Amino acid sequence: MTRFSGLLKFAALSAALALAACSSKPEAPPADNGPPPAQTDNSAPVQSSSIVPGSAEDLRVNVGDTVHFDYDKYEIMEADRSVLQRQASWLAKYPSVRVTIEGHCDERGTREYNLALGARRANAVKEYLVSLGVANGRLETISYGKERPMCTESSESCYAQNRRGVTTITGGASS
Amino acid sequence: MKKIALALAALFALTVPGSAALQVDVNQGNIQPLPIAIPDFIGDPQGANIAKVVRADLERSGLFKPLDPKSYVEQIKSINAAPTFANWRVINAQGLVTGQAQAQSDGRLRVDFRLWDIYGESQMLGLQYFTQPENWRRIAHLISDAIYERITGEKGYFDTRIVFISEGGPAKNRKKKLAVMDEDGANPIFLTRGDYLVLTPRFNPTAQMIAYMSYINGKPRVYLFDLESGRQEMLGNFPNMTFSPRFSPDGNKVAMTLENGGNSDIYVMDLRTRSYTRLTTDPSIDTSPSFSPDGKQICFESDRGGSQQIYVMNADGSNQHRISFGSGKNGTPVWSPRGDMIAFTKQGGGAFHIGVMRPDGSGERVISNGWEDEGPTWAPNGRVLMYSRTLQGGRGSQIWSVDVTGRNERRVITPGDASDPAWSPLIQ
């Protein structure tokens, strides 16, 4: 089961990445590697019956917990709106769940600037969820700046994975 | 930090003030290090260790070339007799340091040293110290500072400490600990255990207090750490993230950034009254404040003009104006303790370098050569900087130092990987 959900997660992440890497970033240095293989299917992954509905794994695997950002930007990208819509629906279905939205940055920013930028990103996700009807009081934010990268190579494909907002459950989930 | 009893006795009568034959101009961009002989101090066995630390201090500065003790032709038998200057000219020494350590009947260690001008055939300096024997390294650093000051005309920086972040563990989930060490990497002490993220520590002007950022309990906030008592406290009680703390030159205030609804602005908190004042109101990122040494101005970074750049304002928030107009993005400004320069991080062409400029933005120079160098901190004499160097591809972090001239770039000795150095003032 673990292996299966890991694969699903990878597929969802790749889809988001492929889209993230397509938009042009004039200030970014040339990428060392090309973007990951194109995969444009951004529909919701197939429900896996072995995952407890309303659990952290349910959010992560079946809903999608991560959105991505352009370099030095904090606007929610078109491609990620469906992820946040699914998160809002899921949060409506499980009204006791409280979440913290983590804002993260790539390494191409100074430490303190990235703390501020990560806060902007986490807040952008929060505001988007609030605009979709999620109660403000259920959503906390935290910025990690560039302190918790997903990927540690110094390449554009890696940077794109690190510029992210991650919705994590802090209470009220099924287990 | 434990205060130590330190007696600075007297300048010896032999000292010839103003004999300026032996000198080094630290303003020059590319100088020949001054050859200097520093034999092991005679007397107590600790004397050899003291001389070793003095040699290492002066060598690291890049301004001195301590000569190999194996090359010495004269053995120092007494520090009260003048050396045979010709014996030191043979090995091309221009300066000579002789010294003696003696255990006292009260348990203290007495250390004497003299600095000789080999070509001027005169004594330039003679000082005497008393201390508890375990403080011998500080005596060595004080001697290095005295020699540095006598020869360069600038205050030394060897009797100082560095507060920094010690790093370890996997690149995706670094364990970071708050740590302090002597300027030469000796006596490292870990103040936190690495079970929560800590960032950007800075000393207060007495080097007794550290302001830093901690993620303890999952809430990123600015904390104060009192080195004397080991006590910690959250600075203020804010609903959101606080970060980028820096003390005012009088130590009574901390400038820092408060985040609210995704927007970051600079505030100043008075440590005596705990009242705070908001200095910036722009809906942009305003962070990384640093006071001028007279406390009247603050430099900071903002992306209000479209990209991260350096600004200066009065300490009350008035007269905010941009000073960086060079290429790329510029951030983390830190005002020199001399007041004449602002060091900063320059981002462009896919790399980060340390730069310096005058407080009006003129005279910009890049002084470091890494892939990702950031977060400069000044030695108390305003002549040397340290900074974080992140290696490309998640291969770790180091602390490096460089002269303000761009000379003498070298790695700072740390216990393992390290980042976010902040230099203490000269310890009183």
XYZ file of C-alpha atoms in Angstrom:
603
model
C 0.000 0.000 0.000
C 2.745 2.360 0.902
C 4.517 1.801 -2.354
C 1.321 2.310 -4.311
C 0.450 5.607 -2.660
C 4.039 6.733 -3.108
C 3.663 6.219 -6.845
C 0.407 8.131 -6.929
C 2.003 10.997 -5.098
C 4.890 11.030 -7.514
C 2.535 11.164 -10.470
C 0.605 14.079 -9.014
C 3.796 15.912 -8.175
C 5.238 15.379 -11.640
C 2.097 16.815 -13.185
C 2.304 19.924 -11.055
C 6.020 20.234 -11.767
C 5.665 19.924 -15.491
C 3.258 22.839 -15.425
C 5.344 24.854 -12.996
C 8.414 24.481 -15.134
C 6.655 25.670 -18.305
C 6.168 29.289 -17.366
C 9.103 31.470 -18.265
C 11.235 33.084 -15.570
C 13.348 35.841 -17.062
C 15.540 36.329 -13.970
C 16.347 32.661 -13.469
C 19.705 31.346 -14.661
C 19.616 28.744 -17.409
C 18.390 25.381 -16.187
C 20.933 22.596 -15.941
C 18.347 20.000 -16.761
C 15.151 20.140 -18.722
C 11.812 19.956 -16.961
C 10.526 16.511 -16.031
C 8.677 14.600 -18.773
C 5.559 16.471 -19.790
C 2.396 15.150 -18.206
C -0.603 17.328 -18.636
C -3.279 15.265 -16.928
C -4.075 17.404 -13.899
C -7.316 15.673 -12.919
C -7.766 14.227 -9.465
C -5.850 11.018 -8.904
C -7.877 7.831 -8.571
C -9.284 7.234 -5.115
C -7.357 4.523 -3.335
C -9.639 2.471 -1.166
C -6.924 1.431 1.288
C -6.484 4.982 2.583
C -8.634 6.094 5.521
C -10.972 8.883 4.319
C -10.354 12.115 6.198
C -6.786 11.133 7.127
C -3.558 12.990 6.473
C -2.713 10.398 3.853
C -6.092 10.948 2.193
C -5.285 14.650 1.860
C -1.795 14.009 0.614
C -2.511 11.214 -1.841
C -6.093 11.634 -3.004
C -6.516 15.394 -2.789
C -3.017 16.783 -3.270
C -1.309 18.800 -0.546
C 1.154 20.833 -2.606
C 1.022 23.791 -4.975
C 4.010 25.409 -6.695
C 5.152 28.939 -7.424
C 7.202 30.774 -9.999
C 10.607 32.162 -9.049
C 10.252 34.999 -6.526
C 6.455 34.946 -6.984
C 3.576 34.079 -4.683
C 0.549 34.164 -6.976
C -1.430 30.907 -7.136
C -0.823 29.452 -10.568
C -3.722 28.578 -12.834
C -2.700 24.930 -12.851
C -2.831 24.695 -9.065
C -6.321 26.125 -8.585
C -7.904 22.693 -9.007
C -5.665 21.340 -6.226
C -6.840 24.072 -3.847
C -10.463 23.557 -4.925
C -10.123 19.885 -4.024
C -8.521 20.868 -0.691
C -11.435 23.246 0.044
C -13.999 20.557 -0.777
C -12.142 18.040 1.334
C -11.949 20.478 4.266
C -15.711 21.092 3.907
C -16.264 17.333 4.110
C -14.138 17.000 7.253
C -15.015 20.131 9.256
C -13.024 19.170 12.359
C -9.714 19.166 10.483
C -7.356 22.062 11.100
C -4.384 22.672 8.823
C -1.140 24.605 8.697
C 0.040 25.814 5.306
C 3.803 25.732 4.903
C 5.460 28.238 2.567
C 8.793 27.176 1.043
C 11.346 28.733 -1.298
C 14.221 27.640 -3.491
C 17.810 28.426 -2.529
C 18.082 31.431 -4.833
C 17.070 33.961 -2.228
C 18.761 35.200 0.928
C 17.687 33.537 4.169
C 15.587 36.321 5.647
C 14.066 37.410 2.340
C 13.002 33.794 1.783
C 11.349 33.658 5.206
C 9.274 36.649 4.118
C 8.604 35.151 0.667
C 7.586 31.815 2.199
C 5.124 33.706 4.413
C 3.664 35.381 1.332
C 3.220 32.005 -0.374
C 1.640 30.321 2.636
C -0.694 33.281 3.015
C -1.617 33.204 -0.682
C -2.717 29.577 -0.280
C -4.629 30.450 2.873
C -6.439 33.349 1.222
C -7.343 31.193 -1.741
C -8.830 28.523 0.535
C -10.720 31.197 2.501
C -12.095 32.566 -0.775
C -13.425 29.062 -1.426
C -15.285 29.092 1.877
C -12.835 27.495 4.343
C -13.104 29.203 7.746
C -10.137 31.436 8.488
C -9.769 29.961 11.975
C -9.002 26.486 10.623
C -5.976 27.687 8.677
C -2.583 28.548 10.128
C 0.509 29.475 8.131
C 4.216 28.948 8.672
C 7.186 29.925 6.543
C 10.263 27.742 6.283
C 12.019 29.971 3.751
C 14.681 27.819 2.057
C 15.304 25.655 5.141
C 13.378 22.532 4.089
C 14.062 21.759 0.407
C 12.390 18.784 -1.296
C 15.304 18.491 -3.668
C 18.902 19.581 -3.161
C 20.435 19.788 -6.612
C 21.249 23.276 -7.854
C 19.084 23.028 -10.970
C 15.891 24.661 -12.219
C 13.882 21.426 -12.015
C 14.925 21.123 -8.392
C 14.235 24.775 -7.612
C 10.736 24.371 -9.095
C 9.971 21.517 -6.679
C 11.185 23.582 -3.728
C 9.023 26.656 -4.443
C 5.888 25.281 -2.858
C 2.992 25.633 -0.482
C 2.132 22.486 1.457
C -1.119 21.984 3.343
C -0.451 19.859 6.426
C -2.949 18.615 8.990
C -2.425 19.854 12.530
C -5.538 18.410 14.148
C -8.933 16.771 13.798
C -8.035 14.223 11.132
C -9.158 10.594 10.982
C -6.461 8.053 11.600
C 29.925 33.725 29.505
C 32.163 33.730 32.508
C 33.899 37.022 33.069
C 37.558 36.556 33.818
C 39.844 38.517 36.047
C 42.349 40.059 33.759
C 44.980 42.471 34.908
C 46.796 44.527 32.356
C 49.763 45.753 34.318
C 51.964 48.318 32.662
C 53.679 49.395 29.551
C 57.330 48.686 30.114
C 59.619 51.669 30.360
C 61.605 50.406 27.411
C 58.708 51.034 25.018
C 59.527 53.565 22.377
C 56.265 55.191 21.357
C 55.913 56.398 17.824
C 58.843 54.504 16.359
C 56.997 53.742 13.169
C 59.620 51.807 11.283
C 57.646 48.576 11.569
C 54.122 49.018 10.275
C 51.483 47.504 8.027
C 48.896 49.553 6.164
C 45.663 47.566 6.262
C 44.095 49.822 3.628
C 46.336 48.540 0.887
C 44.688 46.067 -1.428
C 47.601 43.682 -1.910
C 50.358 43.667 0.649
C 53.243 41.420 1.508
C 52.599 39.798 4.885
C 55.095 41.025 7.483
C 57.651 38.343 8.458
C 57.576 37.960 12.219
C 59.302 35.509 14.594
C 57.354 34.308 17.640
C 59.409 31.770 19.615
C 57.658 29.678 22.246
C 57.318 31.742 25.414
C 59.805 30.704 28.085
C 58.992 29.604 31.624
C 55.751 27.707 32.247
C 54.958 24.952 29.670
C 51.770 26.856 28.750
C 54.070 29.455 27.151
C 54.552 27.247 24.087
C 50.783 26.997 23.602
C 50.348 30.743 23.974
C 52.973 31.433 21.291
C 51.325 28.873 19.011
C 47.938 30.623 19.282
C 49.548 34.036 18.661
C 51.290 32.690 15.543
C 48.001 31.219 14.270
C 46.049 34.443 14.968
C 48.535 36.645 13.129
C 48.836 34.219 10.216
C 45.046 34.106 9.744
C 44.901 37.882 9.487
C 46.854 37.660 6.225
C 48.918 40.683 7.313
C 51.665 38.695 9.040
C 53.863 35.777 8.047
C 54.956 33.997 11.236
C 58.301 32.360 10.473
C 58.907 28.672 11.101
C 60.363 28.269 14.622
C 62.797 25.686 13.183
C 64.515 28.488 11.272
C 65.382 30.511 14.386
C 69.112 30.735 15.102
C 68.852 32.413 18.485
C 67.210 30.853 21.520
C 65.500 33.321 23.844
C 66.788 32.807 27.413
C 65.445 35.934 29.067
C 62.804 38.420 28.048
C 64.563 41.207 29.947
C 67.563 41.282 27.665
C 67.405 42.710 24.157
C 67.755 40.051 21.460
C 70.751 39.982 19.145
C 68.979 41.710 16.270
C 71.439 40.423 13.657
C 70.427 36.848 14.510
C 66.852 37.653 13.500
C 67.786 39.622 10.398
C 69.506 36.437 9.147
C 66.111 34.747 8.851
C 64.520 37.911 7.408
C 62.329 38.553 10.442
C 61.160 42.156 10.665
C 59.415 41.701 13.990
C 60.126 39.500 16.998
C 57.854 38.621 19.893
C 59.473 37.303 23.065
C 57.448 36.172 26.022
C 57.392 34.412 29.328
C 54.701 32.589 31.304
C 55.063 32.057 35.057
C 52.799 30.298 37.533
C 52.232 32.581 40.553
C 52.026 31.477 44.176
C 48.338 32.532 44.244
C 47.603 30.086 41.407
C 47.365 32.700 38.686
C 49.391 32.727 35.509
C 51.563 35.755 34.751
C 52.358 36.338 31.081
C 54.793 38.975 29.818
C 55.652 39.705 26.220
C 57.675 42.184 24.197
C 57.470 43.150 20.550
C 60.796 44.076 18.929
C 61.525 45.980 15.729
C 64.449 43.998 14.264
C 65.629 46.636 11.789
C 64.925 49.583 14.094
C 66.663 47.615 16.893
C 64.118 48.776 19.457
C 61.275 47.510 21.609
C 57.868 48.552 20.273
C 55.652 47.159 22.995
C 55.826 45.357 26.336
C 52.794 44.162 28.288
C 52.050 41.958 31.262
C 48.897 39.982 32.085
C 47.660 38.017 35.086
C 44.888 35.467 34.735
C 43.586 32.106 35.873
C 45.595 29.430 34.022
C 42.536 28.085 32.151
C 42.175 31.462 30.412
C 45.523 31.156 28.664
C 43.920 31.250 25.202
C 42.364 34.633 25.924
C 45.759 35.955 26.978
C 47.154 34.729 23.678
C 44.364 36.530 21.775
C 44.921 39.711 23.773
C 48.625 39.575 22.890
C 47.708 39.073 19.213
C 45.375 42.062 19.418
C 48.106 44.202 21.012
C 50.658 43.255 18.325
C 48.123 43.791 15.518
C 47.175 47.211 16.880
C 50.780 48.328 17.453
C 51.812 47.420 13.929
C 48.691 48.244 11.885
C 47.325 51.141 13.926
C 43.928 49.400 13.877
C 42.202 47.627 16.767
C 42.583 43.853 16.662
C 39.717 41.352 16.642
C 41.233 38.124 18.005
C 39.749 38.326 21.518
C 36.219 37.978 20.121
C 33.615 35.261 19.755
C 31.405 34.104 16.923
C 27.794 33.061 17.391
C 26.668 30.837 14.538
C 24.444 27.981 13.457
C 26.051 24.563 13.571
C 24.605 22.310 10.882
C 24.400 18.573 10.416
C 22.185 15.835 9.041
C 20.584 15.378 5.622
C 20.332 18.354 3.255
C 16.529 18.118 3.145
C 16.124 18.208 6.895
C 19.147 19.951 8.399
C 19.635 19.793 12.146
C 20.608 23.292 13.217
C 22.027 24.212 16.603
C 22.767 27.576 18.124
C 26.488 27.677 18.936
C 29.244 30.046 20.039
C 32.991 29.693 19.645
C 36.135 31.760 19.896
C 37.094 33.699 16.788
C 39.712 31.039 15.956
C 37.208 28.160 16.217
C 38.315 27.062 19.690
C 35.956 26.363 22.609
C 32.767 25.664 20.632
C 29.675 25.495 22.845
C 26.274 24.307 21.633
C 23.377 26.214 23.156
C 20.510 24.228 21.608
C 20.317 20.533 20.769
C 19.038 20.595 17.216
C 15.510 19.370 17.917
C 14.053 22.532 16.370
C 15.210 24.897 13.668
C 17.249 27.946 14.724
C 18.483 30.751 12.452
C 20.282 34.103 12.267
C 21.784 34.692 15.739
C 23.301 38.111 16.573
C 25.248 39.382 19.593
C 24.321 42.397 21.664
C 27.057 45.013 22.249
C 28.303 43.348 25.457
C 28.412 39.871 23.856
C 26.367 38.557 26.803
C 23.056 38.342 24.951
C 22.095 36.723 21.659
C 18.989 37.522 19.624
C 18.042 34.743 17.216
C 15.136 33.058 15.498
C 13.765 29.747 16.766
C 11.047 27.382 15.559
C 10.603 25.898 19.044
C 6.975 24.669 19.541
C 6.404 25.100 15.816
C 6.184 28.893 16.085
C 8.978 30.822 14.369
C 9.782 33.764 16.616
C 12.673 35.940 17.752
C 14.209 34.844 21.058
C 16.786 36.292 23.408
C 19.427 33.987 24.898
C 21.313 35.222 27.966
C 24.756 33.579 27.935
C 25.417 34.388 31.578
C 22.319 32.658 32.955
C 21.448 30.346 30.069
C 17.900 31.749 30.157
C 15.859 32.177 27.009
C 12.761 34.227 26.348
C 10.540 34.948 23.408
C 10.859 38.599 22.430
C 7.326 39.992 22.538
C 4.129 38.021 22.073
C 3.134 38.329 18.451
C 0.498 36.240 16.643
C 2.707 35.699 13.602
C 6.329 35.103 12.615
C 9.033 37.448 13.885
C 12.527 37.262 12.383
C 15.746 39.049 11.376
C 16.593 40.525 14.811
C 19.494 42.915 15.325
C 20.479 44.944 18.382
C 20.877 48.713 18.406
C 24.450 49.885 19.136
C 23.482 50.808 22.737
C 21.941 47.363 23.220
C 18.619 48.792 24.432
C 16.592 48.006 21.328
C 16.112 45.205 18.847
C 15.072 45.914 15.277
C 13.278 42.955 13.702
C 10.667 41.937 11.172
C 7.051 41.053 11.940
C 5.012 39.154 9.414
C 1.271 39.757 9.288
C -1.044 38.317 6.645
C 1.931 37.508 4.428
C 3.335 41.040 4.634
C 6.668 41.667 6.373
C 7.515 44.992 8.013
C 10.283 46.288 10.260
C 9.643 47.168 13.906
C 11.859 48.307 16.756
C 11.301 46.975 20.253
C 12.599 48.777 23.329
C 13.983 46.062 25.606
C 13.391 48.112 28.776
C 9.731 48.992 28.208
C 8.899 46.198 25.717
C 6.998 48.741 23.677
C 7.457 48.555 19.936
C 7.286 50.943 17.017
C 6.495 50.101 13.405
C 9.019 51.633 11.005
C 7.844 50.450 7.570
C 4.281 50.233 6.252
C 4.836 49.278 2.628
C 2.887 46.227 1.331
C 6.212 44.806 0.128
C 8.822 42.668 1.856
C 10.738 44.924 4.268
C 13.305 43.024 6.342
C 16.952 42.597 7.451
C 17.329 45.849 9.433
C 20.790 46.869 10.708
C 21.607 50.003 12.714
C 24.357 52.473 11.868
C 26.978 52.564 14.659
C 25.659 55.942 15.900
C 22.169 54.428 16.140
C 20.650 57.213 14.048
C 19.956 55.253 10.867
C 18.912 51.765 9.817
C 19.739 50.026 6.561
C 17.317 47.334 5.410
C 16.113 45.496 2.332
C 12.840 45.874 0.491
C 11.309 44.717 -2.784
C 8.993 47.761 -2.916
C 10.650 48.883 -6.161
C 10.013 45.532 -7.871
C 13.101 43.621 -6.759
C 15.019 43.085 -3.525
C 17.234 46.148 -2.948
C 18.925 48.006 -0.098
C 17.418 51.072 1.552
C 18.382 53.407 4.392
C 16.011 55.194 6.769
C 16.285 57.257 9.919
C 15.915 55.238 13.120
C 12.362 56.599 13.521
C 11.380 55.298 10.073
C 11.524 58.641 8.259
C 13.403 59.374 5.020
C 13.331 55.866 3.527
C 15.448 55.872 0.383
C 17.019 53.291 -1.869
C 20.828 53.134 -2.008
C 21.611 50.052 -4.156
C 21.414 50.687 -7.882
C 23.924 48.121 -9.136
C 23.072 44.998 -11.095
C 20.975 42.114 -9.795
C 19.268 41.879 -6.438
C 20.868 43.111 -3.228
C 19.959 42.168 0.322
C 21.029 41.492 3.935
C 22.716 44.874 4.460
C 24.907 45.141 7.569
C 26.381 48.441 8.661
C 30.104 48.430 9.452
C 31.003 49.238 13.078
C 33.216 52.004 11.632
C 30.187 53.503 9.897
C 31.955 53.905 6.564
C 30.587 50.866 4.710
C 27.557 48.641 4.359
C 28.196 44.986 3.543
C 25.492 43.080 1.698
C 24.625 40.020 -0.386
C 24.644 40.557 -4.140
C 22.589 38.140 -6.240
C 23.077 37.889 -9.958
C 24.123 35.501 -12.696
C 22.918 32.546 -10.671
C 25.305 33.143 -7.753
C 25.491 35.109 -4.487
C 28.512 37.175 -3.467
C 29.369 39.445 -0.572
C 29.710 43.097 -1.541
C 30.463 46.360 0.222
C 29.373 49.897 -0.577
C 29.354 53.282 1.100
C 26.168 54.205 2.980
C 25.167 56.456 0.056
C 25.399 53.461 -2.307
C 28.607 54.558 -4.031
C 31.838 52.578 -4.348
C 30.253 49.156 -4.679
C 32.752 46.283 -4.710
C 32.286 42.501 -4.706
C 34.700 40.848 -2.247
C 33.855 37.109 -2.159
C 34.066 34.333 -4.719
C 31.655 31.544 -3.716
C 28.594 30.063 -5.398
C 26.200 31.084 -2.659
C 27.793 33.511 -0.184
C 25.385 35.447 2.014
C 24.774 37.104 5.352
C 27.938 39.148 6.079
C 29.069 40.108 9.592
C 31.805 42.594 10.471
C 34.792 42.184 12.759
C 34.612 44.912 15.418
C 37.391 46.852 13.657
C 35.429 46.980 10.377
C 38.345 45.459 8.413
C 37.329 41.804 8.087
C 34.022 40.067 7.353
C 32.668 36.587 7.833
C 29.734 35.113 5.921
C 27.884 31.871 5.129
C 28.971 29.903 2.099
C 26.518 27.268 0.841
C 28.115 24.739 -1.469
C 26.407 23.978 -4.771
C 24.070 20.988 -4.894
C 23.244 20.591 -1.203
C 26.835 19.737 -0.250
C 26.723 21.702 2.975
C 27.514 25.082 4.487
C 30.710 26.709 5.704
C 31.768 29.978 7.268
C 34.350 32.003 5.363
C 36.142 35.261 6.036
C 37.630 37.941 3.815
C 39.254 41.336 4.287
C 37.154 44.319 3.288
C 39.734 44.823 0.513
C 38.785 41.426 -0.971
C 42.131 39.889 0.101
C 42.697 36.853 2.264
C 39.497 34.926 1.582
C 39.665 31.765 3.686
C 37.511 29.198 5.449
C 36.834 29.735 9.146
C 37.458 26.738 11.391
C 34.123 25.424 12.703
C 33.035 22.171 14.339
C 31.404 20.622 11.262
C 29.146 22.492 8.840
C 28.145 25.987 9.894
C 26.237 29.057 8.727
C 24.888 32.455 9.838
C 27.975 33.763 11.679
C 27.763 36.936 13.749
C 30.881 38.521 15.173
C 30.938 39.739 18.764
C 32.312 43.124 19.698
C 35.703 43.148 21.446
C 35.115 41.372 24.750
C 35.423 43.662 27.749
